[in-house]
Short mmCIF file of C-alpha atoms in Angstrom, two decimals:
data_model
loop_
_atom_site.label_atom_id
_atom_site.label_comp_id
_atom_site.label_asym_id
_atom_site.label_seq_id
_atom_site.Cartn_x
_atom_site.Cartn_y
_atom_site.Cartn_z
CA MET G 1 -28.80 -15.24 7.85
CA LYS G 2 -28.03 -12.71 10.42
CA ARG G 3 -24.22 -14.05 10.35
CA ILE G 4 -24.20 -13.55 6.57
CA ILE G 5 -25.27 -9.80 6.08
CA LEU G 6 -23.20 -9.33 8.92
CA ILE G 7 -19.90 -10.81 7.15
CA ILE G 8 -21.09 -8.86 4.29
CA THR G 9 -21.57 -5.58 6.11
CA VAL G 10 -18.09 -5.93 7.64
CA ILE G 11 -16.38 -6.43 4.64
CA ALA G 12 -18.19 -4.14 2.67
CA ALA G 13 -16.43 -1.53 5.45
CA ALA G 14 -13.19 -3.06 4.59
CA ILE G 15 -13.19 -2.66 0.81
CA MET G 16 -14.41 1.50 1.64
CA GLU G 17 -11.78 1.83 3.50
CA LEU G 18 -9.39 0.01 0.81
CA ILE G 19 -10.91 1.93 -2.09
CA ASP G 20 -10.26 5.14 -0.52
CA THR G 21 -6.41 4.51 -0.17
CA SER G 22 -5.86 4.41 -3.81
CA ILE G 23 -9.06 6.03 -5.31
CA VAL G 24 -7.82 10.24 -4.21
CA ASN G 25 -4.62 9.43 -6.33
CA VAL G 26 -6.00 9.97 -9.54
CA ALA G 27 -8.18 13.03 -8.35
CA LEU G 28 -5.45 15.10 -7.01
CA ASN G 29 -4.86 17.26 -10.61
CA TYR G 30 -8.70 17.99 -10.45
CA MET G 31 -8.53 19.04 -6.53
CA SER G 32 -5.15 21.31 -7.21
CA GLY G 33 -7.14 23.04 -10.05
CA ASN G 34 -10.56 23.18 -7.89
CA LEU G 35 -8.89 24.52 -4.44
CA GLY G 36 -5.88 26.85 -5.73
CA ALA G 37 -3.35 24.87 -4.33
CA THR G 38 -0.22 23.37 -5.91
CA LEU G 39 0.11 19.75 -6.87
CA GLU G 40 2.64 19.07 -3.60
CA ASP G 41 0.57 20.63 -1.34
CA THR G 42 -2.70 18.56 -2.74
CA SER G 43 -0.86 15.51 -2.07
CA TRP G 44 -0.84 15.78 1.44
CA VAL G 45 -4.50 14.53 0.98
CA VAL G 46 -2.69 11.00 0.58
CA THR G 47 -0.18 11.68 2.76
CA ALA G 48 -2.56 12.67 5.74
CA TYR G 49 -4.48 9.65 5.27
CA GLY G 50 -1.56 7.21 5.20
CA ILE G 51 0.26 9.07 8.48
CA ALA G 52 -2.99 8.55 9.98
CA ASN G 53 -3.62 4.61 9.12
CA VAL G 54 -0.27 3.90 10.60
CA ILE G 55 -0.82 5.34 13.91
CA ILE G 56 -3.96 4.01 14.56
CA ILE G 57 -3.36 0.45 13.35
CA PRO G 58 -0.73 -0.73 15.91
CA MET G 59 -3.42 0.72 18.71
CA THR G 60 -6.28 -1.23 17.36
CA SER G 61 -5.98 -4.52 20.58
CA PHE G 62 -5.83 -1.34 23.06
CA LEU G 63 -8.67 0.84 21.89
CA VAL G 64 -11.09 -2.36 21.15
CA ASN G 65 -10.26 -3.54 24.85
CA ASN G 66 -10.50 0.08 26.19
CA LEU G 67 -13.55 1.05 24.31
CA GLY G 68 -15.64 -2.24 23.45
CA ARG G 69 -15.30 -3.45 20.19
CA ARG G 70 -18.83 -2.79 19.16
CA ASN G 71 -18.34 0.85 20.40
CA TYR G 72 -14.97 1.57 18.82
CA TYR G 73 -16.12 -0.22 15.47
CA ILE G 74 -19.19 1.76 15.26
CA GLY G 75 -17.93 4.97 16.05
CA SER G 76 -15.12 4.73 13.57
CA ILE G 77 -17.60 3.82 10.51
CA LEU G 78 -19.36 7.06 11.44
CA MET G 79 -16.13 9.03 11.98
CA PHE G 80 -14.82 7.30 8.32
CA THR G 81 -18.48 8.79 6.89
CA LEU G 82 -18.66 12.11 8.39
CA CYS G 83 -15.19 12.97 7.66
CA SER G 84 -15.95 11.78 3.79
CA PHE G 85 -18.91 14.15 3.83
CA MET G 86 -16.60 17.15 4.97
CA CYS G 87 -13.60 16.01 3.04
CA GLY G 88 -16.45 16.49 -0.42
CA ASN G 89 -17.51 20.03 1.31
CA SER G 90 -13.61 21.11 2.14
CA GLY G 91 -13.31 24.94 0.83
CA ASN G 92 -9.44 24.55 1.22
CA ILE G 93 -6.66 22.27 0.98
CA TRP G 94 -5.48 22.26 4.56
CA GLU G 95 -9.32 21.81 5.55
CA LEU G 96 -9.30 18.58 3.13
CA VAL G 97 -5.79 17.11 4.59
CA ALA G 98 -7.30 17.83 8.03
CA PHE G 99 -10.72 15.98 7.46
CA ARG G 100 -8.27 13.18 5.63
CA PHE G 101 -6.10 12.82 8.25
CA LEU G 102 -9.65 12.07 11.17
CA GLN G 103 -10.69 9.73 8.01
CA GLY G 104 -7.71 7.62 8.09
CA ILE G 105 -8.27 7.36 11.96
CA GLY G 106 -11.63 6.33 11.83
CA GLY G 107 -10.40 4.44 8.60
CA GLY G 108 -8.00 2.05 10.94
CA ALA G 109 -10.58 0.15 12.83
CA LEU G 110 -12.33 -1.13 9.64
CA LEU G 111 -9.51 -3.28 8.26
CA SER G 112 -8.34 -4.83 11.87
CA VAL G 113 -11.72 -5.42 13.30
CA SER G 114 -13.57 -6.21 10.03
CA ALA G 115 -11.11 -9.20 10.10
CA MET G 116 -11.56 -10.46 13.62
CA VAL G 117 -15.71 -10.23 13.39
CA VAL G 118 -15.01 -12.77 10.04
CA TYR G 119 -13.07 -15.02 11.79
CA GLU G 120 -14.96 -15.38 14.68
CA SER G 121 -17.97 -15.97 12.76
CA PHE G 122 -16.54 -19.30 11.50
CA PRO G 123 -15.97 -22.54 13.79
CA LYS G 124 -12.22 -23.06 14.45
CA GLU G 125 -11.61 -25.87 11.80
CA LYS G 126 -12.77 -23.44 8.73
CA GLN G 127 -10.71 -20.47 9.80
CA ASN G 128 -8.67 -20.41 6.86
CA VAL G 129 -12.19 -20.22 4.98
CA ALA G 130 -12.99 -17.01 6.45
CA SER G 131 -9.01 -15.98 5.95
CA ALA G 132 -10.02 -16.34 2.08
CA LEU G 133 -13.07 -14.86 2.17
CA PHE G 134 -11.86 -11.54 3.80
CA GLY G 135 -8.93 -11.99 1.54
CA ILE G 136 -11.55 -11.86 -1.33
CA GLY G 137 -12.75 -8.18 -0.29
CA VAL G 138 -9.00 -7.24 0.40
CA PHE G 139 -8.12 -7.73 -3.11
CA ILE G 140 -11.25 -5.95 -4.42
CA GLY G 141 -10.81 -2.44 -2.57
CA PRO G 142 -7.38 -1.69 -4.25
CA THR G 143 -7.85 -3.19 -7.62
CA ILE G 144 -11.22 -0.68 -8.22
CA GLY G 145 -9.97 2.08 -6.62
CA PRO G 146 -8.07 3.78 -9.03
CA THR G 147 -10.49 2.83 -12.24
CA LEU G 148 -13.44 4.13 -10.12
CA GLY G 149 -11.92 7.27 -8.88
CA GLY G 150 -10.93 8.13 -12.57
CA TYR G 151 -14.60 7.25 -13.43
CA ILE G 152 -16.38 8.90 -11.22
CA THR G 153 -13.47 12.05 -11.37
CA GLU G 154 -14.15 12.55 -15.24
CA HIS G 155 -18.09 11.88 -15.37
CA PHE G 156 -18.77 13.74 -11.99
CA SER G 157 -16.73 15.77 -10.09
CA TRP G 158 -13.71 15.01 -7.19
CA PRO G 159 -16.04 15.31 -4.37
CA TRP G 160 -18.21 12.29 -5.16
CA ILE G 161 -14.75 10.07 -4.58
CA PHE G 162 -15.61 10.78 -0.86
CA TYR G 163 -19.80 11.07 -1.29
CA ILE G 164 -19.70 7.87 -2.40
CA ASN G 165 -18.78 6.34 1.17
CA ILE G 166 -21.91 8.04 2.75
CA PRO G 167 -24.58 5.66 1.62
CA ILE G 168 -22.05 2.49 2.64
CA GLY G 169 -21.45 4.30 5.92
CA ILE G 170 -24.60 4.87 7.24
CA LEU G 171 -25.94 1.18 6.10
CA THR G 172 -22.80 -0.74 7.62
CA ALA G 173 -23.48 1.13 10.63
CA ILE G 174 -27.13 0.47 10.77
CA SER G 175 -26.46 -3.18 10.33
CA CYS G 176 -23.43 -3.54 12.69
CA TYR G 177 -25.80 -1.80 15.29
CA SER G 178 -28.00 -4.63 15.08
CA LEU G 179 -26.15 -7.39 14.57
CA LEU G 180 -22.70 -7.01 16.29
CA GLN G 181 -22.25 -8.57 19.48
CA GLU G 182 -19.00 -7.49 21.99
CA SER G 183 -15.70 -9.40 21.57
CA PRO G 184 -15.43 -12.55 23.61
CA THR G 185 -11.82 -11.87 24.04
CA ARG G 186 -11.92 -8.25 25.63
CA GLN G 187 -9.72 -7.60 28.53
CA LYS G 188 -9.91 -5.07 30.96
CA VAL G 189 -7.77 -2.02 30.89
CA GLU G 190 -6.38 -0.94 34.17
CA SER G 191 -4.64 2.17 32.77
CA ILE G 192 -4.40 4.16 30.02
CA ASP G 193 -0.30 4.29 28.80
CA TRP G 194 -0.36 7.75 27.79
CA TRP G 195 3.07 8.16 27.02
CA GLY G 196 2.80 5.36 25.26
CA ILE G 197 0.27 7.18 22.73
CA ILE G 198 2.35 10.24 22.73
CA PHE G 199 5.45 8.51 22.03
CA LEU G 200 3.57 6.30 19.15
CA ILE G 201 2.05 9.15 17.44
CA ILE G 202 5.16 11.16 17.41
CA GLY G 203 7.48 8.75 16.46
CA VAL G 204 5.44 6.71 13.83
CA GLY G 205 3.87 9.76 12.38
CA SER G 206 6.97 11.70 12.12
CA LEU G 207 8.31 8.20 10.15
CA GLN G 208 5.39 8.02 7.74
CA THR G 209 5.69 11.86 6.91
CA VAL G 210 9.72 11.68 6.23
CA LEU G 211 8.81 8.71 4.04
CA GLU G 212 6.69 10.42 1.94
CA ARG G 213 7.72 13.19 1.51
CA GLY G 214 11.27 12.90 1.74
CA GLU G 215 12.02 12.56 -2.02
CA THR G 216 9.59 15.36 -3.39
CA ASP G 217 11.69 17.66 -0.82
CA ASP G 218 15.26 16.42 -1.90
CA TRP G 219 15.43 13.96 1.80
CA PHE G 220 17.95 16.08 4.07
CA GLU G 221 17.90 19.75 1.85
CA ALA G 222 14.73 20.23 3.86
CA ARG G 223 14.83 20.90 7.31
CA TYR G 224 11.37 20.09 8.29
CA ILE G 225 12.96 16.51 7.19
CA ILE G 226 15.92 16.55 9.29
CA VAL G 227 13.44 17.38 12.35
CA LEU G 228 11.09 15.01 11.65
CA THR G 229 13.81 12.40 11.47
CA VAL G 230 15.34 13.01 14.58
CA SER G 231 12.07 13.30 16.32
CA ALA G 232 11.10 9.53 14.78
CA VAL G 233 14.44 8.02 16.16
CA PHE G 234 14.00 9.40 19.69
CA ALA G 235 10.49 9.00 19.99
CA LEU G 236 10.66 5.56 18.77
CA ILE G 237 13.45 4.38 21.24
CA LEU G 238 11.53 6.04 24.04
CA PHE G 239 8.44 4.30 22.67
CA VAL G 240 10.24 0.82 22.72
CA TYR G 241 11.53 1.50 25.70
CA ARG G 242 8.14 2.61 27.29
CA GLU G 243 6.38 -0.46 25.83
CA LEU G 244 8.59 -3.21 27.47
CA THR G 245 8.85 -1.37 30.66
CA THR G 246 5.12 -0.20 31.62
CA GLU G 247 2.59 -2.79 33.31
CA HIS G 248 0.35 -1.90 30.89
CA PRO G 249 1.44 -0.96 27.50
CA VAL G 250 -0.57 0.65 24.80
CA VAL G 251 1.07 -1.77 22.10
CA LYS G 252 2.33 -4.75 23.60
CA LEU G 253 6.03 -5.24 21.98
CA SER G 254 6.93 -8.04 24.14
CA VAL G 255 4.81 -10.43 22.07
CA LEU G 256 7.87 -10.04 19.55
CA LYS G 257 9.86 -12.74 21.42
CA TYR G 258 8.34 -15.14 19.65
CA PRO G 259 10.34 -15.73 16.96
CA SER G 260 7.33 -16.90 14.67
CA LEU G 261 5.60 -12.98 14.85
CA SER G 262 9.00 -11.33 14.32
CA ILE G 263 9.94 -13.26 11.35
CA SER G 264 6.49 -13.62 9.94
CA ALA G 265 6.54 -9.56 10.50
CA ILE G 266 9.86 -9.04 8.51
CA LEU G 267 8.45 -11.02 5.69
CA THR G 268 5.48 -9.31 5.92
CA PHE G 269 7.24 -6.10 5.62
CA VAL G 270 8.89 -6.83 2.75
CA THR G 271 5.46 -8.36 0.90
CA GLY G 272 3.96 -4.66 1.99
CA ILE G 273 7.37 -3.44 0.10
CA GLY G 274 6.10 -5.72 -3.04
CA MET G 275 2.21 -5.13 -3.08
CA PHE G 276 2.32 -1.25 -2.92
CA THR G 277 5.41 -0.57 -5.07
CA SER G 278 4.02 -2.98 -7.69
CA ILE G 279 0.26 -0.78 -7.43
CA TYR G 280 2.48 2.09 -7.80
CA LEU G 281 5.12 1.51 -10.63
CA THR G 282 2.89 -0.48 -13.19
CA PRO G 283 0.16 1.95 -13.62
CA ILE G 284 2.77 5.01 -13.81
CA LEU G 285 4.70 2.57 -16.60
CA THR G 286 1.48 1.99 -18.36
CA GLN G 287 0.09 5.80 -18.58
CA ARG G 288 3.48 7.57 -18.82
CA PHE G 289 5.23 5.49 -21.45
CA LEU G 290 2.94 3.16 -23.05
CA GLY G 291 0.08 5.51 -23.79
CA PHE G 292 -3.21 3.69 -21.90
CA SER G 293 -5.87 5.63 -20.83
CA PRO G 294 -6.28 5.82 -16.84
CA THR G 295 -9.32 3.10 -17.33
CA GLN G 296 -7.28 0.79 -19.45
CA ALA G 297 -4.51 1.31 -16.24
CA GLY G 298 -6.92 0.08 -14.09
CA LEU G 299 -8.39 -2.90 -16.45
CA ILE G 300 -5.35 -4.21 -16.89
CA LEU G 301 -5.29 -5.16 -13.08
CA LEU G 302 -8.72 -7.34 -13.74
CA PRO G 303 -7.49 -10.71 -15.02
CA GLY G 304 -5.16 -11.22 -12.03
CA SER G 305 -7.85 -10.00 -9.64
CA ILE G 306 -10.17 -12.54 -10.94
CA ILE G 307 -7.39 -15.28 -10.83
CA ALA G 308 -6.49 -13.96 -7.27
CA VAL G 309 -10.09 -14.70 -5.93
CA VAL G 310 -9.53 -18.12 -6.81
CA ALA G 311 -5.94 -18.69 -5.62
CA LEU G 312 -7.25 -17.23 -2.03
CA ILE G 313 -9.99 -19.73 -2.21
CA PHE G 314 -7.47 -22.54 -2.88
CA THR G 315 -4.88 -21.27 -0.91
CA GLY G 316 -7.60 -21.38 2.16
CA LYS G 317 -8.29 -25.37 1.21
CA LEU G 318 -4.49 -26.04 1.05
CA LEU G 319 -4.20 -24.81 4.51
CA GLN G 320 -7.02 -26.87 5.85
CA LYS G 321 -5.62 -29.86 4.31
CA GLY G 322 -2.37 -29.56 6.39
CA VAL G 323 -0.14 -28.29 3.09
CA PRO G 324 2.69 -26.32 5.89
CA SER G 325 2.01 -22.22 5.79
CA ALA G 326 5.94 -22.02 4.75
CA LEU G 327 5.98 -23.67 1.66
CA ILE G 328 2.75 -21.91 0.45
CA VAL G 329 4.65 -18.49 1.18
CA LEU G 330 7.79 -19.92 -0.72
CA LEU G 331 5.62 -20.25 -3.84
CA GLY G 332 4.29 -16.86 -3.37
CA PHE G 333 7.83 -15.49 -3.05
CA LEU G 334 8.79 -16.76 -6.08
CA CYS G 335 5.53 -15.87 -7.88
CA PHE G 336 6.55 -12.39 -7.17
CA ILE G 337 10.01 -12.65 -8.50
CA TYR G 338 9.16 -13.91 -11.45
CA PHE G 339 6.27 -10.97 -11.97
CA ASN G 340 9.14 -8.51 -11.20
CA TRP G 341 11.58 -10.25 -13.09
CA SER G 342 9.25 -9.93 -16.63
CA MET G 343 8.62 -6.63 -15.76
CA ALA G 344 12.04 -5.91 -15.72
CA GLN G 345 12.20 -7.56 -19.25
CA SER G 346 9.50 -5.45 -20.73
CA ASN G 347 10.31 -2.34 -24.04
CA LEU G 348 8.37 0.38 -25.20
CA GLN G 349 6.36 -1.84 -27.61
CA VAL G 350 5.08 -4.20 -24.93
CA SER G 351 1.23 -5.25 -25.30
CA PHE G 352 -1.26 -4.71 -22.67
CA ALA G 353 -2.12 -8.65 -23.04
CA SER G 354 1.73 -9.28 -22.04
CA ILE G 355 1.51 -6.55 -18.98
CA SER G 356 -1.95 -8.10 -18.01
CA ILE G 357 -0.17 -11.76 -17.95
CA ASN G 358 2.24 -10.62 -16.15
CA LEU G 359 0.33 -9.18 -13.54
CA ILE G 360 -1.45 -12.34 -12.93
CA PHE G 361 1.73 -13.78 -11.48
CA ARG G 362 1.60 -10.75 -8.99
CA ALA G 363 -2.30 -11.49 -8.21
CA VAL G 364 -1.38 -15.06 -7.44
CA GLY G 365 1.94 -14.17 -5.70
CA MET G 366 -0.11 -11.61 -3.29
CA ALA G 367 -2.70 -14.20 -2.84
CA LEU G 368 -0.30 -16.93 -1.56
CA LEU G 369 1.45 -14.93 0.93
CA THR G 370 -1.58 -12.92 2.32
CA VAL G 371 -3.37 -16.07 4.44
CA PRO G 372 -0.05 -18.27 5.13
CA LEU G 373 1.75 -15.06 6.47
CA ALA G 374 -0.83 -13.66 8.68
CA THR G 375 -1.40 -17.54 9.85
CA LEU G 376 2.34 -18.05 10.49
CA ALA G 377 2.68 -14.58 12.19
CA VAL G 378 0.09 -15.67 15.31
CA SER G 379 1.08 -19.26 15.06
CA ALA G 380 2.55 -19.41 18.30
CA LEU G 381 0.54 -16.56 20.29
CA GLU G 382 -1.83 -17.06 23.19
CA PRO G 383 -5.24 -16.37 22.52
CA GLY G 384 -5.05 -13.04 24.04
CA ASP G 385 -2.14 -11.46 22.23
CA MET G 386 -3.23 -12.60 18.87
CA GLN G 387 -5.10 -9.55 18.03
CA GLN G 388 -2.04 -7.76 19.49
CA GLY G 389 0.35 -9.70 17.31
CA ALA G 390 -1.85 -9.24 14.19
CA ALA G 391 -1.89 -5.47 15.07
CA ILE G 392 1.92 -5.36 14.64
CA ASN G 393 2.18 -7.55 11.74
CA ASN G 394 -0.72 -5.24 9.65
CA MET G 395 1.55 -2.09 10.71
CA MET G 396 4.45 -3.71 9.47
CA ARG G 397 2.48 -4.28 6.02
CA GLN G 398 1.99 -0.51 5.58
CA LEU G 399 5.27 0.85 6.66
CA GLY G 400 6.95 -1.78 3.98
CA GLY G 401 4.83 -0.10 1.56
CA SER G 402 5.88 3.36 2.56
CA PHE G 403 9.47 1.92 3.16
CA GLY G 404 9.29 0.98 -0.67
CA ILE G 405 7.96 3.38 -2.54
CA SER G 406 10.09 5.94 -0.87
CA ILE G 407 13.39 3.79 -1.58
CA LEU G 408 11.91 3.34 -4.92
CA ASN G 409 11.44 6.70 -5.62
CA THR G 410 14.77 7.75 -4.63
CA TYR G 411 16.55 4.64 -6.36
CA VAL G 412 14.88 5.62 -9.83
CA THR G 413 15.28 9.39 -9.41
CA ARG G 414 19.24 8.12 -9.13
CA SER G 415 19.15 5.75 -11.88
CA VAL G 416 17.41 7.94 -14.61
CA ALA G 417 20.85 10.01 -14.55
CA THR G 418 23.20 7.17 -15.05
CA HIS G 419 20.99 5.88 -17.71
CA ARG G 420 21.14 8.89 -19.35
CA VAL G 421 25.12 9.28 -19.34
CA ASP G 422 25.24 5.64 -20.69
CA LEU G 423 22.79 6.60 -23.70
CA ILE G 424 24.29 9.94 -24.38
CA SER G 425 27.33 8.34 -25.04
CA ASN G 426 26.06 6.45 -27.84
CA ILE G 427 25.16 10.03 -29.84
CA ARG G 428 28.33 10.66 -31.56
CA TYR G 429 29.65 11.35 -35.01
CA ASP G 430 31.04 8.14 -35.83
CA ASN G 431 27.84 6.18 -34.70
CA SER G 432 25.75 5.93 -37.81
CA LEU G 433 22.08 5.10 -36.83
CA ALA G 434 22.56 8.14 -34.44
CA MET G 435 23.37 10.51 -36.91
CA GLU G 436 20.98 9.25 -39.21
CA ARG G 437 18.10 9.96 -36.74
CA LEU G 438 19.39 13.49 -36.28
CA GLN G 439 19.58 14.09 -39.91
CA ASP G 440 15.97 12.55 -40.36
CA TYR G 441 14.45 15.09 -37.28
CA THR G 442 16.54 17.57 -39.18
CA SER G 443 14.99 17.22 -42.69
CA LEU G 444 11.43 17.00 -40.89
CA PHE G 445 11.78 20.36 -39.16
CA VAL G 446 13.11 21.90 -42.64
CA SER G 447 10.13 20.35 -44.26
CA LYS G 448 7.89 22.15 -42.13
CA GLY G 449 9.38 25.62 -42.76
CA ALA G 450 12.04 25.80 -40.32
CA THR G 451 15.63 27.23 -41.15
CA LEU G 452 18.25 24.79 -40.90
CA TYR G 453 19.91 26.15 -37.79
CA ASP G 454 16.63 26.32 -36.12
CA ALA G 455 15.80 22.71 -37.03
CA GLN G 456 19.45 21.08 -35.96
CA GLN G 457 18.50 22.92 -32.88
CA LYS G 458 14.64 21.37 -32.60
CA ALA G 459 16.04 17.78 -33.98
CA LEU G 460 18.89 17.92 -30.99
CA ALA G 461 16.18 19.09 -28.58
CA LEU G 462 14.02 15.86 -29.61
CA MET G 463 17.06 13.47 -29.26
CA GLU G 464 17.32 14.57 -26.06
CA LYS G 465 13.94 14.31 -25.12
CA SER G 466 14.17 10.87 -26.30
CA VAL G 467 16.77 9.86 -24.30
CA VAL G 468 15.02 11.12 -21.44
CA LYS G 469 11.95 9.36 -21.77
CA GLN G 470 13.95 6.40 -22.40
CA SER G 471 16.58 6.93 -19.66
CA MET G 472 12.89 6.99 -17.09
CA PHE G 473 11.83 3.75 -18.37
CA VAL G 474 14.62 2.16 -18.14
CA SER G 475 14.88 3.24 -14.54
CA TYR G 476 11.73 2.05 -13.72
CA LEU G 477 11.94 -1.47 -15.10
CA ASP G 478 15.40 -1.07 -12.70
CA GLY G 479 12.99 -0.59 -10.06
CA TYR G 480 11.11 -3.89 -10.62
CA LEU G 481 14.28 -6.08 -10.18
CA PHE G 482 15.50 -3.93 -7.19
CA ILE G 483 11.71 -5.18 -5.72
CA GLY G 484 12.25 -8.85 -6.86
CA SER G 485 15.86 -8.83 -5.45
CA LEU G 486 14.34 -7.87 -1.43
CA PHE G 487 12.33 -10.59 -2.08
CA LEU G 488 15.01 -13.13 -3.03
CA LEU G 489 17.10 -11.49 0.18
CA ALA G 490 14.61 -12.51 2.85
CA MET G 491 13.63 -15.68 1.06
CA PRO G 492 16.26 -17.45 3.30
CA LEU G 493 14.06 -16.60 6.35
CA LEU G 494 11.35 -19.04 5.79
CA LEU G 495 13.89 -21.85 6.56
CA PHE G 496 12.96 -21.35 9.88
CA PHE G 497 9.56 -21.96 9.78
CA LEU G 498 10.31 -24.91 7.39
CA ARG G 499 13.00 -26.36 9.83
CA LYS G 500 10.85 -25.70 13.12
CA GLY G 501 7.91 -27.33 11.57
CA LYS G 502 5.31 -24.43 11.98
CA GLY G 503 3.14 -25.62 8.94
CA LYS G 504 1.02 -27.29 10.66
CA LYS G 505 -2.88 -26.15 11.27
CA VAL G 506 -3.17 -23.05 12.81
CA VAL G 507 -5.64 -20.41 13.29
CA ALA G 508 -5.50 -17.93 10.87
CA VAL G 509 -6.47 -14.60 12.69
CA GLN G 510 -5.47 -11.40 10.99
CA VAL G 511 -5.82 -10.24 6.99
CA ASP G 512 -5.28 -6.72 5.62
CA HIS G 513 -4.09 -4.86 3.20
#
């Protein structure tokens, strides 16, 4: 019974952290108005959390060994809970950003350590069941985050998206204090690699900031983007050199010498791109162009998420029966490629049901990728290196999401101009359909009391608005094709596992969002 309570507790903590990665997005406009800040400044609430997460995740193994898993995990829950309270009570935008960053630092442990606790609660022969169980929790968080955030913001006020963490945080901390034991694989820390920590914070923090803010601030037109890019390059080079030459590195990069981990990290990076960009693109498409409400945009994910739970359990059973992990990953890639291709065929009349069916393929694809990729990543590692390898793999997923959204935004922005030129070229005097539409608009405005000249100008403005909308819509559809092509290009890497026979039964050690 104690084991069941502990498993429920740590999965609840992980879901709490995952909800907070997306719950804030729908409340940015409310925060902006309430705190008297611009929307651009308010978006740092999202950026700060992402930066903190990416910095802390690769340090998980070091922190667990240095502080002890029990102390680190409970301390992280308390820090996350306290900062949630402080976020809700923030009096200005930069106070909120600061506490949001600290909340992200606390949240970093709630995924990696939670997963390790779940796996250790199951015997070795049932590790894949543990992976599937934790994967269910991983799917719940991102799915209900936007819908829950929209409901709370609409019916209460934005601070409550943070306050809901407080009772959950207190209960999980009390439960872990009573039930959580120290890690049996804890290693003694001989010394602290302070230079490694400094280079990691500067390098990854600068890189994440550039990726999250680059498109908003027109990339290298902003001086601070140039400075941070240079800082990221030099700091990361020094970080890699330091971690490969020091005796006690904060991040043991030498584990990347195992091809199974390095190749899995690349595949996980691509998976992160697909996971985050699809959940970013689809709500924009449905709300901005198809007129869906925030609640509808959230509910459209629900059928796929329910089926994904079944697919996760099914994946665990397949792994237990010895089905090659690489083969399951291949099926996951194919599902994701089909999802992106199918979404790219959409038009402005696409139905709720059609998009929902497409999203089922996305959800099944993610379910087929989550557990097997984590399994492949650590399949060749020594027991003492598994946590470090898993942390690196998790960081690659988070960075994949940041890279993906950043590249996608830039790609879509460039595409809009191209498609606008193509569409405008069809509006000419010898195009009867275009002239008929323009005449209809003109007649409409004349009937409303406008002069002929004013009606013609308003008709042209309306045509321009329609062209811009169509250009943006087609550009977002191109975004799906772009992401699908990345999955297609990454598929040959699976040949390594299929050729080497890495698909045999191995222990799955880490699943993360």
